[in-house]
mmCIF file of C-alpha atoms and ligand atoms in Angstrom:
data_model
loop_
_atom_site.group_PDB
_atom_site.id
_atom_site.type_symbol
_atom_site.label_atom_id
_atom_site.label_comp_id
_atom_site.label_asym_id
_atom_site.label_seq_id
_atom_site.Cartn_x
_atom_site.Cartn_y
_atom_site.Cartn_z
ATOM 1 C CA ALA X 1 48.649 19.911 -57.177
ATOM 2 C CA LYS X 2 49.748 19.586 -53.583
ATOM 3 C CA PHE X 3 49.549 22.716 -51.473
ATOM 4 C CA SER X 4 52.089 23.683 -48.881
ATOM 5 C CA GLY X 5 50.343 23.321 -45.559
ATOM 6 C CA ARG X 6 50.267 25.702 -42.681
ATOM 7 C CA ASN X 7 52.466 23.415 -40.586
ATOM 8 C CA LYS X 8 55.522 24.347 -42.554
ATOM 9 C CA PHE X 9 55.492 27.657 -40.725
ATOM 10 C CA SER X 10 54.395 26.425 -37.348
ATOM 11 C CA PHE X 11 57.644 27.614 -35.770
ATOM 12 C CA PHE X 12 56.388 31.123 -36.261
ATOM 13 C CA ASP X 13 54.349 32.719 -33.500
ATOM 14 C CA VAL X 14 51.032 33.678 -35.089
ATOM 15 C CA SER X 15 50.024 36.057 -32.295
ATOM 16 C CA MET X 16 53.206 38.033 -32.922
ATOM 17 C CA ALA X 17 52.374 38.234 -36.593
ATOM 18 C CA GLN X 18 48.941 39.580 -35.879
ATOM 19 C CA HIS X 19 50.339 42.599 -34.050
ATOM 20 C CA ALA X 20 52.404 43.524 -37.024
ATOM 21 C CA LEU X 21 49.600 43.275 -39.598
ATOM 22 C CA ASN X 22 48.871 46.536 -41.274
ATOM 23 C CA LYS X 23 47.547 47.327 -44.666
ATOM 24 C CA THR X 24 50.770 48.633 -46.206
ATOM 25 C CA GLU X 25 52.563 45.491 -45.221
ATOM 26 C CA ILE X 26 49.836 43.221 -46.553
ATOM 27 C CA VAL X 27 49.820 45.166 -49.828
ATOM 28 C CA LYS X 28 53.551 44.674 -50.274
ATOM 29 C CA HIS X 29 53.505 40.985 -49.400
ATOM 30 C CA LEU X 30 50.386 40.269 -51.439
ATOM 31 C CA ARG X 31 52.005 41.638 -54.585
ATOM 32 C CA ASN X 32 55.143 39.597 -54.002
ATOM 33 C CA SER X 33 53.280 36.422 -53.158
ATOM 34 C CA MET X 34 51.117 36.256 -56.268
ATOM 35 C CA GLY X 35 51.617 32.964 -58.050
ATOM 36 C CA SER X 36 53.488 31.410 -55.130
ATOM 37 C CA ASP X 37 52.519 28.269 -53.249
ATOM 38 C CA GLN X 38 51.552 30.351 -50.213
ATOM 39 C CA PHE X 39 47.985 30.163 -51.514
ATOM 40 C CA SER X 40 45.758 27.147 -51.220
ATOM 41 C CA ILE X 41 42.090 26.326 -51.198
ATOM 42 C CA HIS X 42 40.194 24.701 -48.382
ATOM 43 C CA TYR X 43 36.903 22.947 -48.972
ATOM 44 C CA GLN X 44 33.873 22.881 -46.706
ATOM 45 C CA PRO X 45 31.144 20.282 -47.279
ATOM 46 C CA ILE X 46 27.598 21.327 -48.174
ATOM 47 C CA VAL X 47 25.291 18.550 -47.046
ATOM 48 C CA ASN X 48 22.000 17.579 -48.673
ATOM 49 C CA LEU X 49 19.577 17.465 -45.737
ATOM 50 C CA GLU X 50 17.272 14.976 -47.405
ATOM 51 C CA THR X 51 19.942 12.357 -48.094
ATOM 52 C CA GLY X 52 22.763 13.263 -45.693
ATOM 53 C CA MET X 53 25.181 13.206 -48.639
ATOM 54 C CA ILE X 54 27.915 15.739 -49.391
ATOM 55 C CA ASP X 55 26.637 16.937 -52.763
ATOM 56 C CA LYS X 56 28.699 20.121 -52.876
ATOM 57 C CA ALA X 57 31.481 22.061 -51.212
ATOM 58 C CA GLU X 58 32.506 25.697 -50.945
ATOM 59 C CA SER X 59 36.018 26.666 -52.076
ATOM 60 C CA LEU X 60 37.629 29.027 -49.558
ATOM 61 C CA LEU X 61 40.901 30.741 -50.333
ATOM 62 C CA ARG X 62 43.758 30.475 -47.818
ATOM 63 C CA TRP X 63 46.949 32.514 -47.612
ATOM 64 C CA THR X 64 49.809 31.640 -45.289
ATOM 65 C CA HIS X 65 52.767 33.963 -45.534
ATOM 66 C CA PRO X 66 56.157 32.756 -44.207
ATOM 67 C CA GLU X 67 56.566 35.866 -42.033
ATOM 68 C CA LEU X 68 53.060 37.184 -41.500
ATOM 69 C CA GLY X 69 51.535 33.745 -40.884
ATOM 70 C CA TYR X 70 47.896 33.007 -41.671
ATOM 71 C CA ILE X 71 45.928 35.945 -43.027
ATOM 72 C CA SER X 72 42.146 35.709 -43.253
ATOM 73 C CA PRO X 73 40.481 36.212 -46.654
ATOM 74 C CA ASP X 74 38.224 38.751 -44.934
ATOM 75 C CA GLU X 75 41.406 40.766 -44.512
ATOM 76 C CA PHE X 76 43.281 40.287 -47.784
ATOM 77 C CA ILE X 77 40.440 39.969 -50.343
ATOM 78 C CA PRO X 78 39.347 43.628 -49.938
ATOM 79 C CA ILE X 79 42.999 44.656 -50.351
ATOM 80 C CA ALA X 80 43.401 42.485 -53.454
ATOM 81 C CA GLU X 81 40.301 44.245 -54.818
ATOM 82 C CA ASP X 82 41.778 47.674 -54.084
ATOM 83 C CA ILE X 83 45.152 47.070 -55.656
ATOM 84 C CA GLY X 84 43.918 45.273 -58.760
ATOM 85 C CA LEU X 85 44.970 41.721 -57.941
ATOM 86 C CA ILE X 86 41.509 40.231 -57.603
ATOM 87 C CA CYS X 87 41.255 39.050 -61.232
ATOM 88 C CA GLU X 88 44.438 37.055 -60.963
ATOM 89 C CA LEU X 89 43.518 35.568 -57.587
ATOM 90 C CA GLY X 90 39.958 34.881 -58.704
ATOM 91 C CA ASP X 91 41.131 33.171 -61.885
ATOM 92 C CA TRP X 92 43.459 30.984 -59.861
ATOM 93 C CA VAL X 93 40.655 29.970 -57.485
ATOM 94 C CA PHE X 94 38.416 29.190 -60.438
ATOM 95 C CA ARG X 95 40.959 27.060 -62.307
ATOM 96 C CA GLN X 96 42.076 25.241 -59.193
ATOM 97 C CA SER X 97 38.471 24.517 -58.228
ATOM 98 C CA ALA X 98 37.528 23.355 -61.722
ATOM 99 C CA SER X 99 40.467 20.932 -61.808
ATOM 100 C CA GLN X 100 39.569 19.686 -58.360
ATOM 101 C CA VAL X 101 35.898 19.164 -59.103
ATOM 102 C CA LYS X 102 36.831 17.155 -62.185
ATOM 103 C CA SER X 103 38.804 14.708 -60.085
ATOM 104 C CA TRP X 104 36.094 14.374 -57.427
ATOM 105 C CA GLN X 105 33.401 13.878 -60.055
ATOM 106 C CA GLU X 106 35.432 11.028 -61.519
ATOM 107 C CA LYS X 107 36.219 9.442 -58.152
ATOM 108 C CA PHE X 108 32.960 10.005 -56.314
ATOM 109 C CA LYS X 109 29.861 11.429 -57.942
ATOM 110 C CA GLU X 110 29.382 12.796 -61.395
ATOM 111 C CA ASN X 111 27.246 15.741 -60.329
ATOM 112 C CA PHE X 112 29.455 16.918 -57.493
ATOM 113 C CA GLN X 113 29.644 20.714 -57.455
ATOM 114 C CA LEU X 114 32.109 23.268 -56.101
ATOM 115 C CA SER X 115 30.865 26.680 -55.102
ATOM 116 C CA ILE X 116 33.224 29.609 -55.691
ATOM 117 C CA ASN X 117 33.117 33.076 -54.121
ATOM 118 C CA ILE X 118 33.164 35.920 -56.629
ATOM 119 C CA SER X 119 34.002 39.468 -55.688
ATOM 120 C CA PRO X 120 31.848 42.276 -57.154
ATOM 121 C CA LYS X 121 35.045 43.695 -58.685
ATOM 122 C CA GLN X 122 35.403 40.614 -60.857
ATOM 123 C CA PHE X 123 32.139 41.576 -62.510
ATOM 124 C CA GLN X 124 32.925 45.262 -62.826
ATOM 125 C CA ASN X 125 36.556 45.150 -63.869
ATOM 126 C CA GLU X 126 37.038 44.810 -67.619
ATOM 127 C CA SER X 127 40.353 43.055 -67.245
ATOM 128 C CA CYS X 128 38.687 40.122 -65.466
ATOM 129 C CA ASP X 129 37.810 37.736 -68.267
ATOM 130 C CA LEU X 130 34.905 35.612 -67.073
ATOM 131 C CA GLN X 131 34.275 34.284 -70.579
ATOM 132 C CA GLU X 132 37.493 32.297 -70.204
ATOM 133 C CA TRP X 133 35.925 30.367 -67.366
ATOM 134 C CA THR X 134 33.274 28.695 -69.459
ATOM 135 C CA ASP X 135 35.978 27.897 -72.052
ATOM 136 C CA PHE X 136 38.075 26.341 -69.298
ATOM 137 C CA LEU X 137 35.158 24.157 -68.220
ATOM 138 C CA SER X 138 34.592 22.859 -71.721
ATOM 139 C CA GLN X 139 38.321 22.210 -72.183
ATOM 140 C CA LYS X 140 38.095 19.979 -69.126
ATOM 141 C CA ALA X 141 34.924 18.357 -70.473
ATOM 142 C CA LEU X 142 33.071 19.580 -67.417
ATOM 143 C CA SER X 143 29.403 20.476 -67.339
ATOM 144 C CA ASN X 144 28.794 24.147 -66.543
ATOM 145 C CA LYS X 145 26.937 22.928 -63.466
ATOM 146 C CA ALA X 146 30.197 21.595 -62.028
ATOM 147 C CA VAL X 147 30.749 24.980 -60.427
ATOM 148 C CA SER X 148 28.386 27.517 -58.955
ATOM 149 C CA LEU X 149 29.272 31.111 -58.231
ATOM 150 C CA GLU X 150 28.538 32.766 -54.888
ATOM 151 C CA ILE X 151 27.757 36.424 -55.223
ATOM 152 C CA THR X 152 26.710 38.963 -52.620
ATOM 153 C CA GLU X 153 24.462 41.973 -52.936
ATOM 154 C CA GLY X 154 27.636 43.961 -53.515
ATOM 155 C CA VAL X 155 27.539 42.670 -57.076
ATOM 156 C CA MET X 156 24.320 44.558 -57.709
ATOM 157 C CA MET X 157 25.062 47.657 -55.691
ATOM 158 C CA ASN X 158 27.295 49.272 -58.281
ATOM 159 C CA GLU X 159 25.475 47.553 -61.029
ATOM 160 C CA GLY X 160 26.389 48.632 -64.526
ATOM 161 C CA PRO X 161 25.942 47.187 -68.010
ATOM 162 C CA MET X 162 29.060 45.088 -67.383
ATOM 163 C CA THR X 163 27.638 43.268 -64.377
ATOM 164 C CA GLU X 164 24.319 42.620 -66.033
ATOM 165 C CA GLN X 165 25.878 41.380 -69.246
ATOM 166 C CA ARG X 166 28.315 39.083 -67.449
ATOM 167 C CA LEU X 167 25.746 37.630 -65.099
ATOM 168 C CA GLY X 168 23.502 37.020 -68.093
ATOM 169 C CA MET X 169 26.331 35.348 -70.004
ATOM 170 C CA LEU X 170 27.139 33.002 -67.104
ATOM 171 C CA LYS X 171 23.490 32.134 -66.505
ATOM 172 C CA LEU X 172 23.003 31.466 -70.193
ATOM 173 C CA ALA X 173 25.966 29.104 -70.135
ATOM 174 C CA GLY X 174 24.150 27.181 -67.392
ATOM 175 C CA ILE X 175 26.390 28.157 -64.496
ATOM 176 C CA GLU X 176 24.439 28.234 -61.240
ATOM 177 C CA ILE X 177 24.396 31.295 -59.016
ATOM 178 C CA SER X 178 24.079 31.455 -55.219
ATOM 179 C CA LEU X 179 23.112 34.616 -53.369
ATOM 180 C CA ASP X 180 25.523 34.605 -50.397
ATOM 181 C CA ASP X 181 25.061 36.109 -46.909
ATOM 182 C CA PHE X 182 21.325 36.412 -47.530
ATOM 183 C CA GLY X 183 19.534 38.667 -45.084
ATOM 184 C CA THR X 184 22.483 40.807 -44.012
ATOM 185 C CA GLY X 185 22.234 43.555 -46.629
ATOM 186 C CA TYR X 186 19.825 46.433 -46.985
ATOM 187 C CA SER X 187 17.573 45.126 -49.706
ATOM 188 C CA SER X 188 17.996 41.398 -50.032
ATOM 189 C CA LEU X 189 14.457 40.958 -51.294
ATOM 190 C CA ALA X 190 14.859 43.488 -54.083
ATOM 191 C CA TYR X 191 17.960 41.681 -55.337
ATOM 192 C CA LEU X 192 16.302 38.330 -55.019
ATOM 193 C CA LYS X 193 13.598 39.584 -57.343
ATOM 194 C CA LYS X 194 16.062 41.048 -59.796
ATOM 195 C CA LEU X 195 18.622 38.252 -59.886
ATOM 196 C CA ASN X 196 17.701 34.914 -61.282
ATOM 197 C CA VAL X 197 19.497 32.877 -58.620
ATOM 198 C CA ASP X 198 19.488 29.126 -58.086
ATOM 199 C CA TYR X 199 20.488 29.053 -54.406
ATOM 200 C CA LEU X 200 20.119 31.352 -51.485
ATOM 201 C CA LYS X 201 22.516 31.055 -48.561
ATOM 202 C CA ILE X 202 21.013 32.149 -45.244
ATOM 203 C CA ASP X 203 23.690 34.075 -43.379
ATOM 204 C CA ARG X 204 25.015 32.457 -40.246
ATOM 205 C CA THR X 205 23.879 35.330 -38.023
ATOM 206 C CA PHE X 206 20.317 34.055 -38.620
ATOM 207 C CA ILE X 207 21.300 30.463 -37.879
ATOM 208 C CA GLN X 208 23.272 31.147 -34.696
ATOM 209 C CA ASN X 209 20.286 31.175 -32.319
ATOM 210 C CA ILE X 210 17.814 29.318 -34.458
ATOM 211 C CA HIS X 211 17.446 26.527 -31.900
ATOM 212 C CA ILE X 212 16.411 28.945 -29.138
ATOM 213 C CA ASN X 213 15.066 32.138 -30.696
ATOM 214 C CA HIS X 214 11.500 32.166 -32.009
ATOM 215 C CA ASP X 215 11.982 35.231 -34.195
ATOM 216 C CA ASP X 216 14.955 33.645 -35.948
ATOM 217 C CA GLN X 217 12.939 30.472 -36.405
ATOM 218 C CA ALA X 218 10.075 32.402 -37.953
ATOM 219 C CA MET X 219 12.408 34.214 -40.336
ATOM 220 C CA CYS X 220 14.231 31.094 -41.463
ATOM 221 C CA GLU X 221 11.032 29.216 -42.035
ATOM 222 C CA ALA X 222 9.612 32.139 -44.032
ATOM 223 C CA ILE X 223 12.805 32.365 -46.120
ATOM 224 C CA VAL X 224 12.578 28.660 -46.985
ATOM 225 C CA VAL X 225 8.903 28.910 -47.956
ATOM 226 C CA MET X 226 9.500 32.022 -50.051
ATOM 227 C CA ALA X 227 12.578 30.591 -51.773
ATOM 228 C CA HIS X 228 10.782 27.375 -52.658
ATOM 229 C CA LYS X 229 7.894 29.312 -54.178
ATOM 230 C CA LEU X 230 10.462 31.122 -56.311
ATOM 231 C CA ASN X 231 12.050 27.793 -57.259
ATOM 232 C CA ILE X 232 15.227 28.574 -55.325
ATOM 233 C CA LYS X 233 17.047 26.064 -53.109
ATOM 234 C CA VAL X 234 18.161 27.104 -49.635
ATOM 235 C CA ILE X 235 21.561 26.529 -48.018
ATOM 236 C CA ALA X 236 21.953 27.327 -44.300
ATOM 237 C CA GLU X 237 25.415 28.616 -43.354
ATOM 238 C CA GLY X 238 27.221 28.300 -40.036
ATOM 239 C CA VAL X 239 25.392 25.282 -38.628
ATOM 240 C CA GLU X 240 27.289 24.436 -35.463
ATOM 241 C CA ASN X 241 25.038 22.087 -33.491
ATOM 242 C CA GLU X 242 22.484 19.348 -33.901
ATOM 243 C CA ALA X 243 19.585 21.407 -32.547
ATOM 244 C CA GLN X 244 20.102 23.964 -35.322
ATOM 245 C CA LEU X 245 20.293 21.160 -37.868
ATOM 246 C CA ASN X 246 17.091 19.533 -36.623
ATOM 247 C CA PHE X 247 15.203 22.780 -36.845
ATOM 248 C CA LEU X 248 16.435 23.390 -40.403
ATOM 249 C CA LYS X 249 15.375 19.882 -41.418
ATOM 250 C CA SER X 250 11.948 20.415 -39.872
ATOM 251 C CA VAL X 251 11.274 23.466 -42.057
ATOM 252 C CA GLY X 252 12.481 21.781 -45.239
ATOM 253 C CA CYS X 253 15.780 23.614 -45.728
ATOM 254 C CA ASP X 254 17.608 21.901 -48.611
ATOM 255 C CA TYR X 255 21.291 22.045 -47.628
ATOM 256 C CA ALA X 256 23.450 22.914 -44.637
ATOM 257 C CA GLN X 257 27.067 23.879 -44.134
ATOM 258 C CA GLY X 258 29.005 24.546 -40.946
ATOM 259 C CA TYR X 259 31.355 23.339 -38.235
ATOM 260 C CA TRP X 260 28.784 20.736 -37.120
ATOM 261 C CA PHE X 261 29.695 18.803 -40.268
ATOM 262 C CA SER X 262 33.242 20.031 -40.839
ATOM 263 C CA LYS X 263 35.445 23.087 -40.898
ATOM 264 C CA PRO X 264 36.938 23.960 -44.282
ATOM 265 C CA VAL X 265 39.710 21.380 -44.852
ATOM 266 C CA THR X 266 42.532 20.635 -47.310
ATOM 267 C CA SER X 267 41.695 18.739 -50.484
ATOM 268 C CA ASP X 268 43.263 15.538 -49.072
ATOM 269 C CA ASP X 269 41.148 15.751 -45.937
ATOM 270 C CA PHE X 270 38.078 16.605 -47.962
ATOM 271 C CA GLU X 271 38.619 13.515 -50.047
ATOM 272 C CA LEU X 272 38.576 11.432 -46.856
ATOM 273 C CA LEU X 273 35.268 13.041 -45.885
ATOM 274 C CA LEU X 274 33.869 12.188 -49.304
ATOM 275 C CA SER X 275 34.960 8.557 -49.163
ATOM 276 C CA GLU X 276 33.522 8.106 -45.655
ATOM 277 C CA ASN X 277 30.290 9.754 -46.754
ATOM 278 C CA GLU X 278 30.032 7.522 -49.833
ATOM 279 C CA ALA X 279 30.743 4.385 -47.811
ATOM 280 C CA GLN X 280 27.841 4.947 -45.418
HETATM 281 P P1 C2E Y 301 31.758 33.543 -46.802
HETATM 282 O O1 C2E Y 301 31.654 33.379 -48.277
HETATM 283 O O2 C2E Y 301 30.515 33.977 -46.088
HETATM 284 O O3 C2E Y 301 32.299 32.146 -46.262
HETATM 285 C C1 C2E Y 301 31.861 31.520 -45.081
HETATM 286 C C2 C2E Y 301 32.815 31.768 -43.939
HETATM 287 O O4 C2E Y 301 32.259 31.222 -42.747
HETATM 288 C C3 C2E Y 301 34.179 31.093 -44.112
HETATM 289 O O5 C2E Y 301 35.166 31.928 -43.527
HETATM 290 C C4 C2E Y 301 34.001 29.802 -43.302
HETATM 291 O O6 C2E Y 301 35.222 29.253 -42.854
HETATM 292 C C5 C2E Y 301 33.164 30.301 -42.166
HETATM 293 N N1 C2E Y 301 32.365 29.233 -41.541
HETATM 294 C C6 C2E Y 301 31.893 28.099 -42.100
HETATM 295 N N2 C2E Y 301 31.166 27.377 -41.234
HETATM 296 C C7 C2E Y 301 31.165 28.072 -40.070
HETATM 297 C C8 C2E Y 301 30.557 27.828 -38.768
HETATM 298 O O7 C2E Y 301 29.886 26.831 -38.524
HETATM 299 N N3 C2E Y 301 30.769 28.808 -37.824
HETATM 300 C C9 C2E Y 301 31.511 29.926 -38.061
HETATM 301 N N4 C2E Y 301 31.679 30.797 -37.069
HETATM 302 N N5 C2E Y 301 32.089 30.171 -39.280
HETATM 303 C C10 C2E Y 301 31.912 29.253 -40.253
HETATM 304 P P2 C2E Y 301 36.551 32.230 -44.263
HETATM 305 O O8 C2E Y 301 37.019 30.981 -44.944
HETATM 306 O O9 C2E Y 301 37.444 32.899 -43.283
HETATM 307 O O10 C2E Y 301 36.163 33.255 -45.411
HETATM 308 C C11 C2E Y 301 35.734 34.555 -45.101
HETATM 309 C C12 C2E Y 301 35.211 35.271 -46.320
HETATM 310 O O11 C2E Y 301 36.259 35.532 -47.253
HETATM 311 C C13 C2E Y 301 34.163 34.482 -47.093
HETATM 312 O O12 C2E Y 301 32.914 34.591 -46.446
HETATM 313 C C14 C2E Y 301 34.227 35.183 -48.435
HETATM 314 O O13 C2E Y 301 33.455 36.358 -48.402
HETATM 315 C C15 C2E Y 301 35.697 35.552 -48.545
HETATM 316 N N6 C2E Y 301 36.402 34.577 -49.410
HETATM 317 C C16 C2E Y 301 36.949 33.374 -49.111
HETATM 318 N N7 C2E Y 301 37.505 32.792 -50.192
HETATM 319 C C17 C2E Y 301 37.289 33.642 -51.239
HETATM 320 C C18 C2E Y 301 37.618 33.605 -52.645
HETATM 321 O O14 C2E Y 301 38.186 32.650 -53.206
HETATM 322 N N8 C2E Y 301 37.226 34.710 -53.394
HETATM 323 C C19 C2E Y 301 36.564 35.759 -52.834
HETATM 324 N N9 C2E Y 301 36.219 36.780 -53.640
HETATM 325 N N10 C2E Y 301 36.236 35.799 -51.542
HETATM 326 C C20 C2E Y 301 36.591 34.769 -50.739
HETATM 327 CA CA1 CA Y 302 30.467 32.206 -49.623
HETATM 328 CA CA1 CA Y 303 28.359 33.529 -46.577
HETATM 329 CA CA1 CA Y 304 30.957 36.941 -46.339
#
């Protein structure tokens, strides 16, 4: 499906919209916008540092409202969680991503993977049906490794039988799990031990000064060594310059993601990135 781009609303002054943003207004508009074409997904490449190939991408939800303009997911996702819309939004992101990955696997590489952000509420809320996801993948004749799920420590913080059972079910089905924003929470190591994750994403606050700060270098290197001993692959987030990239390569980090390679882009633009990458 084609998504309506942001440009459609470019006549609208975004800075004006930002003044007006308040929670009540977002709540109202979010409810009314569900199921509309105001939502789209942007894709950001995740590059294999050994081969330089785009092996994966992260799906990032976008919402552009005709009056409010662009609203960041950091702003509307917590609201969607509060007012009970996160299952519907999350399902949409999953289905859209699964359909997209199917097409890119056929056109480019058969083991291409899309990484999807999951809110803790999707694990805790009984009305979110995660079992349907694995059914959807098999309907599309996709391997369960075609998608991976990015979870944060928040998933474990209010851990109940529900979370444990669902995580177990997804793991058993072969879906890969990434621990997102690693290092920013209170007990990352405890969760790392408890969760059987496949990837660990080093938060961009640790990457920011990695080319100049020795403490950050020491931490990143230690994270990579530890992860590898636990059989976990490491993805560095927020890589913005070549010096950061070179350091990450030198310590054996597996993947990197960030503006240095590309911002999150529309599916059409992502497809161009993939064809250029394949042609090299
Ligand atoms: P996140 O999962 O940590 O996603 C990474 C964020 O960092 C994205 O912001 C991305 O655009 C941004 N980013 C990527 N590379 C760079 C870089 O080099 N420098 C800088 N400064 N930033 C970079 P975005 O797209 O605004 O998303 C914000 C957050 O919203 C995400 O953080 C995630 O927690 C949440 N989110 C986005 N899409 C979804 C979704 O479909 N479901 C759920 N539950 N949450 C989502
Ligand atoms: Ca993420
Ligand atoms: Ca992150
Ligand atoms: Ca985040």
